[in-house]
CSV table of C-alpha atoms in Angstrom, one decimal:
chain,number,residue,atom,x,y,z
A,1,UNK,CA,46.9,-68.0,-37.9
A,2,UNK,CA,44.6,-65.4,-36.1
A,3,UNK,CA,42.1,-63.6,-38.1
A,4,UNK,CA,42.7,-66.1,-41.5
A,5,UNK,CA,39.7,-67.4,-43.7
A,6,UNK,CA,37.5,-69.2,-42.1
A,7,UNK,CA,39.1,-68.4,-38.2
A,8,UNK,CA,37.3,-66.9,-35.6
A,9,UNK,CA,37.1,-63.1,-36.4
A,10,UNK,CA,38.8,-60.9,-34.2
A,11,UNK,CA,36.6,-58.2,-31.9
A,12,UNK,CA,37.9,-54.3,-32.7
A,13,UNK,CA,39.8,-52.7,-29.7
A,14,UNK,CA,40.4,-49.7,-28.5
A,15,UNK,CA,42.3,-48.2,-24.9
A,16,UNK,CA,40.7,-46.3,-22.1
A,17,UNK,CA,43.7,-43.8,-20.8
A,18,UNK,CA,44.1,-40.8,-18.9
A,19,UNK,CA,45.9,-37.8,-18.2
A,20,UNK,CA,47.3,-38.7,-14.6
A,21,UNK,CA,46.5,-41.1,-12.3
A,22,UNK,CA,43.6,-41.0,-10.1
A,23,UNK,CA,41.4,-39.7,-13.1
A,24,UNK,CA,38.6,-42.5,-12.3
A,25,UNK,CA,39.8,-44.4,-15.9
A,26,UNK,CA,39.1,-48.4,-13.6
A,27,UNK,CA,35.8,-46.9,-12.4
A,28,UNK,CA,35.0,-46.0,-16.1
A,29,UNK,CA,36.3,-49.0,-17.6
A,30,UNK,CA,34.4,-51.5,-15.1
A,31,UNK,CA,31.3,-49.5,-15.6
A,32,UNK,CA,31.4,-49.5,-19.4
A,33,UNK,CA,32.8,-53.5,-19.8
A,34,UNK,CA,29.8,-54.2,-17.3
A,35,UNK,CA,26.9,-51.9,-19.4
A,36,UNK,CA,28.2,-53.1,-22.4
A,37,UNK,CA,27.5,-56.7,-21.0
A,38,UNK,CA,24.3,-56.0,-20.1
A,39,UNK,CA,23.2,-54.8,-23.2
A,40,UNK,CA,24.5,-58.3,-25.2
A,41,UNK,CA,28.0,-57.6,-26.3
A,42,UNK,CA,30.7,-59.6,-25.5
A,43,UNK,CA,33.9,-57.6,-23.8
A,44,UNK,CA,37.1,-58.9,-23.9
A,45,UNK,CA,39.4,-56.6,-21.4
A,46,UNK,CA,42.6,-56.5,-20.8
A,47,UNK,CA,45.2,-54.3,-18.7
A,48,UNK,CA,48.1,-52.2,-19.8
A,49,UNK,CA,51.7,-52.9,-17.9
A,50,UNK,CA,51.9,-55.5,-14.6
A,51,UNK,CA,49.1,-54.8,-12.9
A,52,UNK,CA,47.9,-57.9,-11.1
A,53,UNK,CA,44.9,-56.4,-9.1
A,54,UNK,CA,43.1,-54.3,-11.8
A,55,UNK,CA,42.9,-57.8,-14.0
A,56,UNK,CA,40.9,-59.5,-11.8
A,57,UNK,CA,38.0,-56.5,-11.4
A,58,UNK,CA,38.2,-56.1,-15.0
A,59,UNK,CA,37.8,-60.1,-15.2
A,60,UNK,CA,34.3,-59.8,-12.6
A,61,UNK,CA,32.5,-56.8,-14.7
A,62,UNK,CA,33.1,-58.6,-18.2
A,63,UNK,CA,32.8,-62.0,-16.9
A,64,UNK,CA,35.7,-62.7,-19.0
A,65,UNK,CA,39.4,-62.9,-18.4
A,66,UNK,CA,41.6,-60.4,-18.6
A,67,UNK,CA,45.1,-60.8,-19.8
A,68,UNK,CA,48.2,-58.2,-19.2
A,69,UNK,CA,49.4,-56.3,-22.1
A,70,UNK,CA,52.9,-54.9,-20.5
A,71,UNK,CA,54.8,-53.1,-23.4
A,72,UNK,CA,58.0,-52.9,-21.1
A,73,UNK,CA,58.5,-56.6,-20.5
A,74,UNK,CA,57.1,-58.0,-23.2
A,75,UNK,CA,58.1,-58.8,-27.2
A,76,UNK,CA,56.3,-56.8,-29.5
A,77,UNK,CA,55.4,-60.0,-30.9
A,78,UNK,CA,54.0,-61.3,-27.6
A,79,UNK,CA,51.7,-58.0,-27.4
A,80,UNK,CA,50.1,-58.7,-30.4
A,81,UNK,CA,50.0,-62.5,-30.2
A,82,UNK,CA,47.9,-61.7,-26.9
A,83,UNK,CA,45.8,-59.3,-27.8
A,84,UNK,CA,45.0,-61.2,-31.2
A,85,UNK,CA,44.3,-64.4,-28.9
A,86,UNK,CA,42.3,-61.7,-26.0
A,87,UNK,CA,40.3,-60.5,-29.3
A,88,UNK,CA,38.8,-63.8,-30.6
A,89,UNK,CA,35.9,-64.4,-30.3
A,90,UNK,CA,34.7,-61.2,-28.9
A,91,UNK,CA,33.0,-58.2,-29.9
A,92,UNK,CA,34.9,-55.4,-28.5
A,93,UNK,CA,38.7,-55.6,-26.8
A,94,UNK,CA,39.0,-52.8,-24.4
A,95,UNK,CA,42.0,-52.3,-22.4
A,96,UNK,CA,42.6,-50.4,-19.6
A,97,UNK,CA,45.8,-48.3,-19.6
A,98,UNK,CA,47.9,-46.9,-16.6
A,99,UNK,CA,49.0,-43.8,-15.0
A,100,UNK,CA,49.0,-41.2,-17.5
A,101,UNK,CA,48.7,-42.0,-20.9
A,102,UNK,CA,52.3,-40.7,-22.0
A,103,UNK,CA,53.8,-42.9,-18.6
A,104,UNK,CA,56.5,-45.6,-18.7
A,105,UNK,CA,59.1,-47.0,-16.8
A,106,UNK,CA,62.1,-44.9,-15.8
A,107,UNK,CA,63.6,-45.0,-19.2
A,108,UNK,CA,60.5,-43.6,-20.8
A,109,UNK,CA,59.4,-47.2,-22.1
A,110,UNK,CA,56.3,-48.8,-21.5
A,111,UNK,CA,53.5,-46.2,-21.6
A,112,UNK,CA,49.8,-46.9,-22.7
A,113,UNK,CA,50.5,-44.6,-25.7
A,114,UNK,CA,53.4,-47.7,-26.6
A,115,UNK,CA,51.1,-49.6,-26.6
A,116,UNK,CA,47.8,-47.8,-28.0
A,117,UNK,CA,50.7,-47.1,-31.0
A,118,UNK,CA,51.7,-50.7,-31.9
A,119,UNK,CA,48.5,-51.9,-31.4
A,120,UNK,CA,47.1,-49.3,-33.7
A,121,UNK,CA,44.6,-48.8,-31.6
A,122,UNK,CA,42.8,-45.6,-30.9
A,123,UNK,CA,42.6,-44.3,-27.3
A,124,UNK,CA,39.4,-42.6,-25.6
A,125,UNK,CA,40.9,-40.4,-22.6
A,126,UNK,CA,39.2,-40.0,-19.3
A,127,UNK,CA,39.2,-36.4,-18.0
A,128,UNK,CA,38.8,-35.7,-14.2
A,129,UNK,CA,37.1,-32.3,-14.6
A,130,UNK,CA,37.3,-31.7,-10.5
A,131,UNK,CA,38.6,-28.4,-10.3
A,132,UNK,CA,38.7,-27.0,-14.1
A,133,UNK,CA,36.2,-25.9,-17.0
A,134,UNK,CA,37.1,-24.4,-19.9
A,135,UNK,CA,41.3,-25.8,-19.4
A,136,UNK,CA,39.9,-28.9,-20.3
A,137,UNK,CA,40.1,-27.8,-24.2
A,138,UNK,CA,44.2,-27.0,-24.3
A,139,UNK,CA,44.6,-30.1,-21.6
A,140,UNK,CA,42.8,-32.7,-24.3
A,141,UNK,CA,44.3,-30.7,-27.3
A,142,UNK,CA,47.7,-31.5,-25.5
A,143,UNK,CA,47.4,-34.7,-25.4
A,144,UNK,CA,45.7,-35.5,-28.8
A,145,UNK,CA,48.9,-33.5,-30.6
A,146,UNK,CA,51.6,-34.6,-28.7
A,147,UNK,CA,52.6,-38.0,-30.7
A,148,UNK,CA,51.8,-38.9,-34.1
A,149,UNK,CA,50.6,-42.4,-34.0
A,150,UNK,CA,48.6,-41.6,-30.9
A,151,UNK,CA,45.2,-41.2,-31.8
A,152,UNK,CA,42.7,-39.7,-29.1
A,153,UNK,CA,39.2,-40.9,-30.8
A,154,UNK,CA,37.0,-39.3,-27.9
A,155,UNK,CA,36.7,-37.8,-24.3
A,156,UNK,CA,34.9,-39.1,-21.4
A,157,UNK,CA,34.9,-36.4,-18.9
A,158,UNK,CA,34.7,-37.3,-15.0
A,159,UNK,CA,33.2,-35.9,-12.1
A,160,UNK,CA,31.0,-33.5,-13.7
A,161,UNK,CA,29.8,-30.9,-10.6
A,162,UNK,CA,26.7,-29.9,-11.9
A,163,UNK,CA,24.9,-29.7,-15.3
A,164,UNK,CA,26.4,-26.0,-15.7
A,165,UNK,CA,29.6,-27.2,-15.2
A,166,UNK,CA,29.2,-29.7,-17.9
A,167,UNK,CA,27.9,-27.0,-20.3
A,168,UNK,CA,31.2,-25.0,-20.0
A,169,UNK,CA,33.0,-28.4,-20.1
A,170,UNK,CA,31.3,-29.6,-23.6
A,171,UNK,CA,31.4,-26.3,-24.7
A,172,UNK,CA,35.3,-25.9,-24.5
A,173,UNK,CA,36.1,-28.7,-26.0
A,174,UNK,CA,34.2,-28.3,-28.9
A,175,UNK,CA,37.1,-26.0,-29.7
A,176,UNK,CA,39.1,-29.3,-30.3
A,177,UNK,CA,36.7,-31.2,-32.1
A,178,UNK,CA,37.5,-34.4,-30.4
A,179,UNK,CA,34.0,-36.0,-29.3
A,180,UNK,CA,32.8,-36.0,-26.0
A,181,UNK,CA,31.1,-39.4,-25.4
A,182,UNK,CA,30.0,-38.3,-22.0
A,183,UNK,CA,30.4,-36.5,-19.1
A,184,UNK,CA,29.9,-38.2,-15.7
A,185,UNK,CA,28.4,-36.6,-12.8
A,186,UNK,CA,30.9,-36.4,-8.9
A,187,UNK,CA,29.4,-39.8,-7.3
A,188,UNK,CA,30.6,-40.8,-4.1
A,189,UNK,CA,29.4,-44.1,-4.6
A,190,UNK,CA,31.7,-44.5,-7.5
A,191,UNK,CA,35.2,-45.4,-5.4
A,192,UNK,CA,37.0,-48.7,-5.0
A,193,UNK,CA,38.8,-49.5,-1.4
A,194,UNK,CA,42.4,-49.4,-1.5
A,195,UNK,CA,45.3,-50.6,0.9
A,196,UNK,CA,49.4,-50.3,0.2
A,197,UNK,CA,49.4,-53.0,-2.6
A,198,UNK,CA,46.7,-50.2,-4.6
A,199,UNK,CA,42.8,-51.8,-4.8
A,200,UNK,CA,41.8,-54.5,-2.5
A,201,UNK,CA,41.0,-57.8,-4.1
A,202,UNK,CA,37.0,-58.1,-5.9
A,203,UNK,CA,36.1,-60.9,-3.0
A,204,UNK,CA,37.0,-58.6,-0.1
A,205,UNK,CA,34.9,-55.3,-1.2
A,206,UNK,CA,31.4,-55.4,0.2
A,207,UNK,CA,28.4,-55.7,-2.5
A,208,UNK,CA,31.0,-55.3,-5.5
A,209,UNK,CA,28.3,-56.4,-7.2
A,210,UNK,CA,26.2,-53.4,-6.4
A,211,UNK,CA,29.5,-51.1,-7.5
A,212,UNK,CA,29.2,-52.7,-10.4
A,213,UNK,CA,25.5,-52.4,-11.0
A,214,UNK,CA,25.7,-48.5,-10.0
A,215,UNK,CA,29.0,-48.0,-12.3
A,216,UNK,CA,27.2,-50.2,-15.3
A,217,UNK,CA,24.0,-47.9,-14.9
A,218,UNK,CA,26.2,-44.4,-14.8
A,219,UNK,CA,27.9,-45.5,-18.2
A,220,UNK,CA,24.4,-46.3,-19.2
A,221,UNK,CA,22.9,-43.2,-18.6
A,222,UNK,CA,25.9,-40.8,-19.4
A,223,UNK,CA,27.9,-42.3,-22.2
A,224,UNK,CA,26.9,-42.9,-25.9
A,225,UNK,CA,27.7,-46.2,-25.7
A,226,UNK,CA,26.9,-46.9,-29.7
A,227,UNK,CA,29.4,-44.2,-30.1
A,228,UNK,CA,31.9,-45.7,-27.6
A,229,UNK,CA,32.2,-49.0,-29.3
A,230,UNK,CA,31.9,-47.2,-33.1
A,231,UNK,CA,35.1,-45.6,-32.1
A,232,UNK,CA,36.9,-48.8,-32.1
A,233,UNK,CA,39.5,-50.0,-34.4
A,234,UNK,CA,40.8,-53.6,-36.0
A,235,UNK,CA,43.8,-54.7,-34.3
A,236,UNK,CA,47.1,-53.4,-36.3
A,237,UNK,CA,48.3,-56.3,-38.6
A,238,UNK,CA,51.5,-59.2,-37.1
A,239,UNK,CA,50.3,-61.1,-34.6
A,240,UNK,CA,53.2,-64.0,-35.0
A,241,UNK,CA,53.6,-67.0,-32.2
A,242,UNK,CA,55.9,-65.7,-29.4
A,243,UNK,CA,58.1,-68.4,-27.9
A,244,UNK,CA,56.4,-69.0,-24.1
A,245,UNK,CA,58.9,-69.1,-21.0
A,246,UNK,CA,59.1,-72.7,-20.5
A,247,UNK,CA,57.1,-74.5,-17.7
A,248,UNK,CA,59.0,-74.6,-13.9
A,249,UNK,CA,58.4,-78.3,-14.3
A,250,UNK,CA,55.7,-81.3,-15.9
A,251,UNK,CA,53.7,-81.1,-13.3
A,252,UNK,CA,53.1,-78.0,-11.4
A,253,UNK,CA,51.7,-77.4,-7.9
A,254,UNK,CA,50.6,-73.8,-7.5
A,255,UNK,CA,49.0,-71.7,-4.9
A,256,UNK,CA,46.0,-70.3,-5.4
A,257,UNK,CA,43.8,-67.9,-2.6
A,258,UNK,CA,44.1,-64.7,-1.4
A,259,UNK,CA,46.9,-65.2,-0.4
A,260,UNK,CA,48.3,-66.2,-3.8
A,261,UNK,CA,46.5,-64.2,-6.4
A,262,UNK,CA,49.3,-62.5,-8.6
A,263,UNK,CA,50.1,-65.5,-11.1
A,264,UNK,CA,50.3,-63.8,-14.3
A,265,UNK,CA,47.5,-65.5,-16.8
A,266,UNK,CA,49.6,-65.2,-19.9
A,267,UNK,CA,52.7,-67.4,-18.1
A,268,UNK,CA,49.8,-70.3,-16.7
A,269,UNK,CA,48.2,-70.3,-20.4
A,270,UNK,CA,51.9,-70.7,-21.8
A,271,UNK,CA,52.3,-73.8,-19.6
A,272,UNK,CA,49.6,-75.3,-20.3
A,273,UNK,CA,50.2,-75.1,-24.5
A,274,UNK,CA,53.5,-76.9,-23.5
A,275,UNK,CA,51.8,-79.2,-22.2
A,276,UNK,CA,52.5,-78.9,-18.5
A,277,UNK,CA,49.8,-80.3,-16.0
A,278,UNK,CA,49.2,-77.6,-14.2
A,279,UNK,CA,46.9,-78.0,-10.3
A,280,UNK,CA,46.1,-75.5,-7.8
A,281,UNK,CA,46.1,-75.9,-4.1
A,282,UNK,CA,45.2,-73.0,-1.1
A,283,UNK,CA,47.9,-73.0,1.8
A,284,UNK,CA,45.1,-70.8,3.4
A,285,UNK,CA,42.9,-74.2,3.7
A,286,UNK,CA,46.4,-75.9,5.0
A,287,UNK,CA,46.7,-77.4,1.7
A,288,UNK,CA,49.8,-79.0,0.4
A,289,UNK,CA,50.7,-78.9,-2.8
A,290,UNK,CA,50.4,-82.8,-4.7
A,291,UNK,CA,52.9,-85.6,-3.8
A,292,UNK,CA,53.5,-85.7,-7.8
A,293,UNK,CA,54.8,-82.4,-8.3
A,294,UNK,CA,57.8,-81.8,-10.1
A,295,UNK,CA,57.9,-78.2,-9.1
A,296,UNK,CA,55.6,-76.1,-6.6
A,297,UNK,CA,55.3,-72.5,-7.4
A,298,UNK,CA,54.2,-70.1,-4.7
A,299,UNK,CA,53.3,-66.6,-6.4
A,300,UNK,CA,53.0,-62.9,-5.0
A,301,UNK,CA,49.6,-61.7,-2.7
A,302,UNK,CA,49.0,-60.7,0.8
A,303,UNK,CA,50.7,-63.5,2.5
A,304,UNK,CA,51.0,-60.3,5.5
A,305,UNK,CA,47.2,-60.6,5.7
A,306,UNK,CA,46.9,-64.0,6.8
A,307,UNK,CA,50.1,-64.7,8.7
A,308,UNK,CA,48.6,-66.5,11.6
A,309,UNK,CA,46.4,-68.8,9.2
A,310,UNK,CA,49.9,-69.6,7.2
A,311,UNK,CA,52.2,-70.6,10.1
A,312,UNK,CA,49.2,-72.9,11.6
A,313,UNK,CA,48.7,-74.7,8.1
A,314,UNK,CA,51.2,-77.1,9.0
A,315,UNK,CA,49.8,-79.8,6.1
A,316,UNK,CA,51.0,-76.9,3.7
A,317,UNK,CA,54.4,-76.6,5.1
A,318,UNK,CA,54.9,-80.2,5.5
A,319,UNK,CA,54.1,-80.6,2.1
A,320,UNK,CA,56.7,-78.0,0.8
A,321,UNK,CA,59.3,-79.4,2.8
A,322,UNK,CA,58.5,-83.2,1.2
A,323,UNK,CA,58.7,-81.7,-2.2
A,324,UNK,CA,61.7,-79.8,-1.3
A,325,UNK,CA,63.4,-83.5,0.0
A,326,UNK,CA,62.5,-85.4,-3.3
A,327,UNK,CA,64.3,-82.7,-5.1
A,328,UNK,CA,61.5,-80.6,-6.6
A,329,UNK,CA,62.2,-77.2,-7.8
A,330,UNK,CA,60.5,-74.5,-5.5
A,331,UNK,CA,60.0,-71.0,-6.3
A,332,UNK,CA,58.6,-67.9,-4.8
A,333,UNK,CA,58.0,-64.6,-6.0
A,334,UNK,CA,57.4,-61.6,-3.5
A,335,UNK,CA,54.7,-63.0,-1.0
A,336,UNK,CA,56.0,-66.5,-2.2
A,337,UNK,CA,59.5,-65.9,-1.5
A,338,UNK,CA,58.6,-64.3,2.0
A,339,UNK,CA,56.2,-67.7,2.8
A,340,UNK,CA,59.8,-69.7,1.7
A,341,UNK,CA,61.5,-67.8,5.0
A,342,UNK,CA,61.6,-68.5,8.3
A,343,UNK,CA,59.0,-65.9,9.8
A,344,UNK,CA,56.9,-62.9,8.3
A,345,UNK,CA,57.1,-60.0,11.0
A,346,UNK,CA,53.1,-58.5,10.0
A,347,UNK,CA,52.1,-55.0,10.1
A,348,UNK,CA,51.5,-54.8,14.1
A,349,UNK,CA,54.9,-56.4,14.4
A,350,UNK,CA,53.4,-59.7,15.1
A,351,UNK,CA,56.1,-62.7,14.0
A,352,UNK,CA,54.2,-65.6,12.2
A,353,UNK,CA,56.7,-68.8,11.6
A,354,UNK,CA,57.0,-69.4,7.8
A,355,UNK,CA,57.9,-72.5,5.9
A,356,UNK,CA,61.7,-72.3,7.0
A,357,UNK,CA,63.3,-73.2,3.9
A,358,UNK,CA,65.4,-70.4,3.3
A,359,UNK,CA,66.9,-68.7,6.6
A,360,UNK,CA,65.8,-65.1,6.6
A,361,UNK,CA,62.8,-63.2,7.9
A,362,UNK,CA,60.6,-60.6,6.0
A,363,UNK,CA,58.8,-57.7,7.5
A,364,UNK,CA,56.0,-55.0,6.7
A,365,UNK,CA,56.4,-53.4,10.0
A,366,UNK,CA,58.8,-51.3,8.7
A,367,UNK,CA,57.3,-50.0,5.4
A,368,UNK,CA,59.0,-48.9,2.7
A,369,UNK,CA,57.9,-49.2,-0.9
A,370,UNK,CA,59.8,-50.7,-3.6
A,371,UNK,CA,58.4,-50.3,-7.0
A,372,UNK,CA,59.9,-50.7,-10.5
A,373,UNK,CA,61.1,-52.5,-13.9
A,374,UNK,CA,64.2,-55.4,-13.2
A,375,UNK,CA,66.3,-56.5,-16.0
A,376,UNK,CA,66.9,-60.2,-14.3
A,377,UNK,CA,69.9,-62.6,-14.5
A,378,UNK,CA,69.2,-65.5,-13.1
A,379,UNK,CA,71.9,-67.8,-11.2
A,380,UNK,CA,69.3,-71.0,-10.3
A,381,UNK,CA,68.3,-73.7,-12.1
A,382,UNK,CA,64.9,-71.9,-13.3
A,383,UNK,CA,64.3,-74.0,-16.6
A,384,UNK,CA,63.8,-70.4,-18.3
A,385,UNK,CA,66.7,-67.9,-20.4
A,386,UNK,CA,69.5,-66.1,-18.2
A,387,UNK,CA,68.2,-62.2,-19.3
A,388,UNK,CA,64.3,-62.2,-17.5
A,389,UNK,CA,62.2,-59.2,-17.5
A,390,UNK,CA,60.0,-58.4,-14.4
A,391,UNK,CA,58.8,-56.2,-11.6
A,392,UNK,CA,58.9,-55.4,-8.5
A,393,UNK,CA,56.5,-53.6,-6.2
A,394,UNK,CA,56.3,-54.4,-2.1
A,395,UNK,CA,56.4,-52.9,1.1
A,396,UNK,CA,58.5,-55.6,3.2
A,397,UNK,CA,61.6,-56.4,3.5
A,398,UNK,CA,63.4,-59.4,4.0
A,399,UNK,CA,67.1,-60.1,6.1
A,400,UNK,CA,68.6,-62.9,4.8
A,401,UNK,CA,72.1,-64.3,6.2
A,402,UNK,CA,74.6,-64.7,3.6
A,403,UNK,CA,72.6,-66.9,1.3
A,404,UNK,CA,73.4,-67.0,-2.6
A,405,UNK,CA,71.0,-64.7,-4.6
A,406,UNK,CA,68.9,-65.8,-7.2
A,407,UNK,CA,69.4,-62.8,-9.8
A,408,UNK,CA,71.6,-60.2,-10.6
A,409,UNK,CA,69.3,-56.8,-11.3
A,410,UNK,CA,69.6,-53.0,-13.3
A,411,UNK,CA,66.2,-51.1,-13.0
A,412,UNK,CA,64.6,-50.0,-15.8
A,413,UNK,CA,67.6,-47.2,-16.9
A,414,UNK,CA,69.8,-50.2,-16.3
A,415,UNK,CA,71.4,-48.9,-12.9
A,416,UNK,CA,72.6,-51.8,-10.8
A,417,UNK,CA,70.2,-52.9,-8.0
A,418,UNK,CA,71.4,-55.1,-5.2
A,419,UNK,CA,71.5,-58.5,-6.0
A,420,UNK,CA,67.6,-60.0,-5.8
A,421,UNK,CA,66.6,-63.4,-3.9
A,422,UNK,CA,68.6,-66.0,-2.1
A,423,UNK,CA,68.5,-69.5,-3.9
A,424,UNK,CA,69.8,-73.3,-1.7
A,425,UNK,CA,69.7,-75.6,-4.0
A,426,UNK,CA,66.2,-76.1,-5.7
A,427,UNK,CA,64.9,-74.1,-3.4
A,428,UNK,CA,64.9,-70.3,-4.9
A,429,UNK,CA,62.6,-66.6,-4.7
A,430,UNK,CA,62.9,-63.0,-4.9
A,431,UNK,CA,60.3,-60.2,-4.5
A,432,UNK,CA,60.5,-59.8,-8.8
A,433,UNK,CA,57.2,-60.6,-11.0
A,434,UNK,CA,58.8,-62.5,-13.7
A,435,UNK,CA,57.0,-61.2,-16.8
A,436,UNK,CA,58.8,-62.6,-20.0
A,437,UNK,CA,62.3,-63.1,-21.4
A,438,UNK,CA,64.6,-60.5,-22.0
């Protein structure tokens, strides 16, 4: 048990949100995880809903890994088991939240306030001041009075124009007497790169580590950083075991590069207590997956980005087609399931020849984005429940001929979708994240 006499204590938490998108609330959290770092304390971070991207950043300022925390597809139980298990042996857990802070899914489920709520955690909002002054008081009251069990601890107000705009800032939310913990001047320097998928990966943004090093010194100098972490909370109490989706098979191949980055820590680290061997190959080095393997799992990226380098690593594909032929189970999900077709058709309409192990061709040429919750049921031999929970967020396509789908799908309201993936034989994918069981 987590927390017990004699265990490893447990670091207090607390949930960085904002009003709306866009507010700045990754820049603020990198910046604090990585000042707080510097100055000796040990940050656990972890991300609120399926982001795959903002994990990994968070990951590279705390120099720890970060772990989802997805209060639409996940167990209460999971949730806490998680963040209890994120916790340990740390000093402070931060997470991250997204969109706004009263967000979910289309059925209203999900938000960071869900979360911040059965996590019992309090929540410091970030406030983009660009554009407002003294509206800042009844926007923050808003917020801090709209749900009971939702407790806004503290303000960090964003791009500040000038120190008389941050007097009339301060100054109107006194009115509310929620604490500022700092106000943080406009810096240009203070943006992450995106592309379609939202931020590019940490590898491919030029001196991240000097973004870093510039975000860790703004926290520094702008934020009370002793009040930051005093704000923090213990984890609510009933952090139980939550039963792990079984492993894909007892030894698992899986892709691993830039091409392959959106394996979802929480499922690996469930594997692995099963007592699954898990190894890791790059298809962008032309590797193939181990002779061994029981099962080869291929999961989401930017397989688009690299489409010449896939359809010349003919080792890789040779190997997925020998695992296929001794009858292990292969399975995509989104940039996975498009490497399992025939060809990707890339941005500038360029066709790049895929593994050809299930006949249809994907596209991004075409761009139209797909985003959303998927109640799953599956119809392959996945060694998992029938009811799946997962997501779904892409700009390709794929035209498949007549092949049997892998899942049946609502959306989040629990409106039929079109059916999802195309499965022959042990050979299966569809564009869904698979988060946890239904």
């Amino acid at each position: 048990m987590l927390g017990g006499c004699g265990a490893t204590p447990l670091a207090k938490g607390l949930v960085i949100a904002a009003p709306r998108s866009g507010s700045g609330k990754t820049v603020v959290t990198l910046g604090l995880l990585a000042a707080l770092r510097q100055r000796g304390v040990v940050v656990a971070p972890a991300k609120t809903g399926p982001d795959y991207i903002d994990p990994t950043f968070l990951a590279r300022a705390a120099l720890r890994d970060a772990v989802n925390l997805d209060p639409w597809s996940m167990t209460p139980h999971r949730l806490k088991q998680l963040a209890a298990t994120q916790a340990t042996g740390a000093d402070l857990l931060i997470v991250e939240g997204v969109m706004g802070l009263f967000d979910g899914a289309a059925d209203g489920i999900g938000s960071t306030a869900d979360l911040a709520e059965l996590l019992e955690l309090p929540v410091v909002l970030v406030v983009d001041a660009d554009r407002q002054s003294q509206s800042i008081a009844p926007l923050v009251a808003g917020f801090a009075n709209w749900r009971v069990g939702v407790r806004v601890a503290g303000v960090i107000i964003n791009r500040v124009a000038s120190m008389k705009h941050e007097r009339m800032l301060t100054e109107a939310l006194a009115a509310t007497g929620i604490p500022c913990l700092g106000a943080i001047p406009r810096n240009p320097a203070l943006v992450l790169p995106e592309r379609h998928l939202g931020l590019v990966l940490p590898g491919e943004v030029n001196a991240f580590a000097g973004f870093l090093d510039e975000a860790a010194t703004a926290m520094g100098d702008y934020v009370d950083l002793d009040r930051f972490q005093a704000i923090a909370a213990p984890l609510g109490e009933g952090a139980e075991d939550a039963a792990d989706l079984p492993p894909l098979g007892q030894h698992m191949a899986i892709a691993r590069d830039d091409a392959f980055a959106f394996a979802y820590p929480h499922l690996l680290d469930g594997w692995r207590s099963q007592g699954a061997q898990l190894s890791f190959f790059s298809p962008l080095r032309n590797e193939a997956p181990g002779g061994d393997a029981d099962a080869v799992f291929l999961p989401g990226g930017y397989p688009e980005l690299h489409g010449a380098t896939l359809a010349a690593a003919d080792a890789f594909k040779a190997g997925l087609v020998a695992a296929r032929d001794r009858g292990a189970l292969l399975y995509g999900e989104c940039g996975g399931f498009m490497v399992l077709g025939d060809a990707l058709v890339d941005k500038a309409g360029a066709s790049h020849a895929m593994a050809g192990l299930l006949p249809m061709t994907t596209r991004i040429d075409r761009p139209k984005r797909i985003l959303g919750y998927r109640r799953l049921v599956q119809s392959g031999d996945l060694p998992w429940p029938g009811r799946l929970n997962g997501h779904e967020f892409h700009y390709s396509s794929a035209k498949q001929s007549r092949l049997n789908p892998l899942f049946a799908a609502t959306d989040a309201r629990g409106d039929a979708m079109p059916p999802m993936g195309a499965v022959i034989g042990r050979v299966m994918g569809s564009y869904a994240h698979v988060i946890d069981a239904a």
